[in-house]
Coordinates of C-alpha atoms in Angstrom, one line a residue:
M1 CA 133.5 110.4 84.0
T2 CA 133.6 108.4 87.2
E3 CA 137.0 108.5 88.5
K4 CA 137.4 104.8 88.0
Y5 CA 137.0 104.7 84.2
I6 CA 139.6 102.6 82.4
E7 CA 140.5 104.1 79.0
F8 CA 140.3 101.1 76.5
R9 CA 141.3 103.4 73.4
N10 CA 144.8 103.7 73.7
R11 CA 148.0 102.1 71.8
S12 CA 148.6 99.9 75.1
S13 CA 151.0 97.0 75.5
F14 CA 150.2 93.2 75.4
G15 CA 150.7 93.3 79.6
D16 CA 148.5 96.6 79.3
I17 CA 145.6 95.6 77.8
I18 CA 145.7 92.4 80.3
S19 CA 146.1 95.0 83.1
N20 CA 143.4 97.0 81.8
Y21 CA 140.7 93.4 81.6
F22 CA 141.4 92.8 85.2
L23 CA 141.1 96.7 86.5
F24 CA 138.1 96.8 84.4
L25 CA 136.8 93.7 86.4
K26 CA 137.8 94.6 89.5
Y27 CA 136.0 98.5 89.2
N28 CA 132.9 96.9 87.4
F29 CA 132.1 93.3 88.3
K30 CA 129.3 94.1 90.5
K31 CA 127.6 96.2 88.4
Y32 CA 128.5 94.2 85.4
T33 CA 127.3 90.5 87.2
N34 CA 124.2 92.0 88.0
L35 CA 123.1 93.3 84.5
Y36 CA 124.3 89.7 83.6
V37 CA 122.1 88.0 85.7
R38 CA 119.1 90.4 84.8
Y39 CA 119.6 89.1 81.1
N40 CA 120.3 85.7 82.0
A41 CA 117.6 85.3 84.9
I42 CA 115.6 83.0 82.7
S43 CA 118.8 80.9 81.1
I44 CA 119.7 80.5 84.8
V45 CA 116.2 78.9 85.5
L46 CA 116.3 76.8 82.4
T47 CA 119.9 75.5 83.3
L48 CA 118.7 74.4 87.0
I49 CA 115.9 72.6 85.2
A50 CA 118.2 70.4 82.5
A51 CA 121.0 69.9 85.4
Y52 CA 118.1 68.2 87.5
L53 CA 116.7 66.5 84.3
L54 CA 120.4 64.8 83.5
V55 CA 121.6 64.0 86.9
T56 CA 118.3 62.4 87.4
G57 CA 117.8 60.7 83.8
F58 CA 121.9 59.4 84.4
M59 CA 121.5 58.2 87.8
G60 CA 118.1 56.0 86.9
L61 CA 120.6 54.9 83.8
A62 CA 123.3 54.0 86.2
S63 CA 121.1 52.2 88.6
R64 CA 118.4 50.5 86.0
D65 CA 116.2 51.1 88.9
F66 CA 114.1 54.6 88.6
R67 CA 113.3 55.6 91.7
F68 CA 112.2 59.0 91.4
G69 CA 108.5 58.8 91.1
M70 CA 108.8 57.0 87.2
G71 CA 108.8 53.2 86.7
N72 CA 110.8 52.2 83.9
N73 CA 113.7 52.4 82.0
I74 CA 112.0 54.5 79.0
A75 CA 110.9 57.1 81.6
T76 CA 114.7 57.6 82.4
E77 CA 116.3 58.1 79.3
S78 CA 113.6 60.6 78.3
Y79 CA 114.6 62.5 81.4
F80 CA 118.0 62.3 80.3
I81 CA 117.5 62.8 76.6
S82 CA 114.9 65.9 77.5
G83 CA 117.9 67.2 79.6
A84 CA 120.3 67.5 76.6
I85 CA 118.0 68.8 74.6
I86 CA 117.3 71.8 77.1
L87 CA 120.8 72.1 77.4
F88 CA 121.9 72.2 74.0
L89 CA 119.3 75.0 73.7
I90 CA 120.5 76.9 76.7
V91 CA 124.2 76.9 75.6
F92 CA 123.4 78.1 72.5
I93 CA 120.6 80.9 73.3
T94 CA 123.0 82.1 75.9
S95 CA 125.6 82.1 73.8
L96 CA 123.9 84.4 71.8
I97 CA 122.7 86.9 74.5
N98 CA 125.9 86.6 76.2
Y99 CA 128.1 87.6 72.9
S100 CA 125.6 90.6 72.5
F101 CA 125.1 91.4 76.4
S102 CA 128.8 91.7 76.8
S103 CA 129.7 93.3 73.7
A104 CA 126.8 95.9 74.3
Y105 CA 128.0 96.6 77.8
V106 CA 131.7 97.4 76.7
S107 CA 130.3 99.6 73.9
Q108 CA 128.5 101.6 76.0
Y109 CA 131.2 101.5 79.0
V110 CA 133.5 103.2 76.2
K111 CA 130.8 105.5 74.7
T112 CA 129.6 106.8 78.5
Q113 CA 133.2 107.0 80.2
G114 CA 132.1 104.0 82.5
Q115 CA 128.3 105.3 83.3
V116 CA 126.6 101.6 82.2
E117 CA 122.5 101.7 82.3
S118 CA 120.5 98.9 81.3
K119 CA 118.4 100.5 78.5
P120 CA 120.9 101.5 76.4
I121 CA 122.1 98.0 76.1
W122 CA 118.7 96.5 75.2
Q123 CA 118.3 99.0 72.9
Q124 CA 121.3 98.2 71.4
I125 CA 121.0 94.7 70.7
K126 CA 117.6 95.3 69.4
Q127 CA 118.9 97.6 66.7
N128 CA 121.5 94.7 65.5
I129 CA 119.2 91.7 65.8
G130 CA 119.5 91.0 62.3
T131 CA 123.1 91.2 62.2
I132 CA 123.3 89.1 65.2
V133 CA 120.8 86.4 64.0
V134 CA 122.7 86.3 60.4
F135 CA 126.3 85.6 62.2
V136 CA 124.9 83.4 64.9
L137 CA 123.8 81.2 62.1
L138 CA 126.9 81.4 60.2
G139 CA 129.0 80.7 63.3
V140 CA 126.8 77.5 63.4
V141 CA 128.0 76.4 60.2
V142 CA 131.6 77.1 61.4
Y143 CA 131.5 75.3 64.3
V144 CA 130.1 72.0 62.9
V145 CA 133.5 72.7 60.1
Y146 CA 135.6 73.3 63.1
I147 CA 134.3 69.9 64.8
I148 CA 134.8 67.6 61.6
I149 CA 138.5 68.9 61.0
S150 CA 139.1 68.5 64.7
L151 CA 138.0 65.1 64.7
L152 CA 139.9 64.8 61.2
V153 CA 143.4 66.0 62.7
S154 CA 142.9 64.2 66.2
F155 CA 144.5 61.3 64.7
I156 CA 147.9 63.5 64.5
P157 CA 150.2 63.1 67.4
L158 CA 150.9 66.6 69.0
L159 CA 150.3 68.5 65.6
G160 CA 146.6 67.6 65.7
M161 CA 146.6 69.2 69.1
I162 CA 147.8 72.5 68.1
V163 CA 146.0 72.6 65.4
Q164 CA 142.8 72.4 67.3
Y165 CA 144.0 74.8 69.6
G166 CA 145.0 77.2 67.2
L167 CA 141.6 76.7 64.8
S168 CA 139.5 77.2 68.6
F169 CA 141.4 80.6 69.8
T170 CA 141.6 81.9 65.6
L171 CA 137.8 81.0 65.6
S172 CA 137.1 82.9 69.1
A173 CA 138.4 85.7 68.1
V174 CA 137.0 86.5 64.8
F175 CA 133.7 86.3 66.8
G176 CA 134.5 88.1 69.5
L177 CA 135.8 90.9 67.2
T178 CA 133.4 90.8 64.8
F179 CA 130.7 91.0 67.8
M180 CA 132.6 94.4 69.1
S181 CA 132.6 95.6 65.6
I182 CA 129.0 95.3 65.4
F183 CA 128.2 97.3 68.8
S184 CA 130.9 99.2 68.8
D185 CA 130.2 101.5 65.1
N186 CA 126.5 99.7 64.1
K187 CA 128.6 97.7 61.4
G188 CA 126.4 95.4 59.3
F189 CA 127.3 92.1 58.8
G190 CA 129.6 92.1 55.8
D191 CA 131.3 95.2 57.5
A192 CA 132.1 93.6 60.9
I193 CA 133.0 90.6 59.8
S194 CA 135.5 91.9 57.4
E195 CA 137.1 93.8 60.0
G196 CA 136.8 90.9 62.9
F197 CA 138.9 89.1 60.3
N198 CA 141.2 91.8 59.8
F199 CA 142.2 92.5 62.9
T200 CA 142.6 89.1 63.8
F201 CA 144.7 87.9 60.9
S202 CA 146.6 91.2 60.9
N203 CA 147.8 90.8 64.6
F204 CA 147.8 86.8 64.4
W205 CA 149.9 86.0 67.2
R206 CA 149.2 89.0 69.4
V207 CA 145.4 87.8 69.2
I208 CA 146.0 84.0 69.6
L209 CA 148.6 84.8 72.8
F210 CA 146.1 87.4 74.1
G211 CA 143.0 84.1 73.9
L212 CA 145.2 81.4 75.3
V213 CA 146.2 84.0 78.4
I214 CA 142.8 85.3 78.9
G215 CA 141.2 81.6 78.6
I216 CA 144.1 80.5 81.4
L217 CA 143.1 83.2 83.6
N218 CA 139.1 82.9 83.1
L219 CA 139.5 79.3 83.7
M220 CA 141.1 80.1 87.2
I221 CA 138.4 82.7 87.9
T222 CA 135.8 79.2 87.1
A223 CA 138.0 77.4 89.7
L224 CA 137.4 80.1 92.1
I225 CA 133.5 80.4 91.5
L226 CA 133.3 76.3 91.7
A227 CA 135.9 76.4 95.2
I228 CA 132.6 76.4 97.5
P229 CA 130.1 73.8 95.9
G230 CA 133.1 71.6 94.8
F231 CA 134.3 71.4 98.5
I232 CA 130.6 70.9 99.4
L233 CA 130.3 68.6 97.1
G234 CA 133.4 66.6 97.7
F235 CA 132.4 66.7 101.6
Y236 CA 129.0 65.1 100.9
L237 CA 130.5 62.8 98.8
Y238 CA 133.3 61.3 101.3
F239 CA 130.8 61.1 104.4
S240 CA 128.3 59.4 102.0
A241 CA 130.8 56.7 101.2
E242 CA 131.8 56.7 105.0
S243 CA 128.0 56.3 106.2
N244 CA 127.6 53.6 102.9
V245 CA 124.7 55.8 102.0
D246 CA 122.9 54.9 98.9
L247 CA 123.6 57.6 96.9
I248 CA 121.8 56.1 93.6
G249 CA 118.7 56.4 95.5
S250 CA 118.7 59.3 97.6
T251 CA 116.6 62.3 96.6
F252 CA 118.9 64.6 98.5
A253 CA 121.8 63.3 96.2
T254 CA 119.9 64.0 93.6
L255 CA 119.6 67.5 94.9
V256 CA 123.3 68.0 95.8
F257 CA 124.7 66.8 92.1
T258 CA 121.9 68.8 90.5
F259 CA 123.5 72.1 92.4
G260 CA 126.4 70.9 91.6
F261 CA 126.6 70.5 88.1
A262 CA 124.4 73.4 87.9
M263 CA 127.0 75.4 89.2
F264 CA 129.5 74.1 86.8
L265 CA 127.1 74.9 83.7
L266 CA 126.7 78.7 84.8
S267 CA 130.5 79.2 85.9
F268 CA 131.4 78.1 82.7
I269 CA 128.5 80.3 80.7
Y270 CA 129.5 83.2 82.5
T271 CA 133.2 83.0 81.9
Q272 CA 132.1 82.9 78.2
A273 CA 130.3 86.4 79.1
L274 CA 134.1 87.5 80.6
S275 CA 135.9 85.9 77.5
Q276 CA 133.7 88.6 75.2
V277 CA 134.3 91.5 77.8
A278 CA 138.2 91.1 77.3
Y279 CA 138.0 91.0 73.6
G280 CA 135.8 94.1 73.8
V281 CA 139.1 95.6 75.3
L282 CA 141.4 94.4 72.9
Y283 CA 138.9 95.3 69.9
Y284 CA 139.3 98.7 70.9
N285 CA 143.3 98.5 71.4
L286 CA 143.4 97.5 68.0
Y287 CA 141.5 99.7 66.5
E288 CA 143.3 102.6 67.7
N289 CA 146.4 101.1 67.0
K290 CA 145.0 100.9 62.9
Y291 CA 143.1 103.9 62.9
N292 CA 144.6 106.6 65.6
V293 CA 141.2 108.1 66.3
Y294 CA 141.1 108.4 69.7
L295 CA 144.7 109.9 69.7
Q296 CA 143.6 112.4 66.9
H297 CA 140.8 113.3 68.6
K298 CA 143.1 114.6 72.0
I299 CA 145.4 116.2 69.8
D300 CA 142.5 118.3 68.6
Q301 CA 141.2 118.8 72.0
I302 CA 144.7 120.7 72.8
G303 CA 144.4 122.5 70.0
V304 CA 140.7 123.6 71.1
N305 CA 141.8 124.1 74.5
E306 CA 144.9 126.3 73.6

């Protein structure tokens, strides 16, 4: 057992759950991020390509004078559309990877008491791939319904916003806890989603408040990640404006904007993975509160030792 292992399977208070999440990041951030980059290497490259296509296409459309090797607006629009399609596929595929990877990582962290290796994570993902695909397809349908409901209630002042945020946090909790159920006990689709719904609605306000707090804290992490590229981009824009540089026609400007936009996308995707880690921490607490498995195990160990 590593000295810095954080035990999630305790009947912890709300504040302790939040504290455990950040203690986990404190001691495992580097190792988790290294494995995350390995699992998302292709997605990172494709994100850079999508960002370049979107930025190039947008700047071409803005100027109506495509100056990056093509000669008409049709080519400009095709860059923009291609970038949007690639970005949509990246977000969808990466979301699947992030939910699976983070859930498997937390599951292995608990099972091995902090001694996480890459191979067991990949084996767990392969073992549950059928359940994951079915759940993600269902998730797409649910997300479409969520968008429709959000559009309908958006016309209602204040109440509409509350409903939107409530639905968003509820769906995030159900998805996060269901994925953890899949990976912690290798449950099938029906059992996993049943447990996800059960944990969410039997602890509704606790789960919703947890999602809100983690969302805010992860937003702060995103801001820290974007601070350096944001400063560089702002610095460049300021002096470009002072020097009357033609940003639309500058290849260097395109590269700078591409880098900035890609960093925004990658930080958003990464914090999504961190959110699933947080739901992993919450899952083990809710599981212990309901079943007392770890507490009973410790009591049994006392009996053995005596």
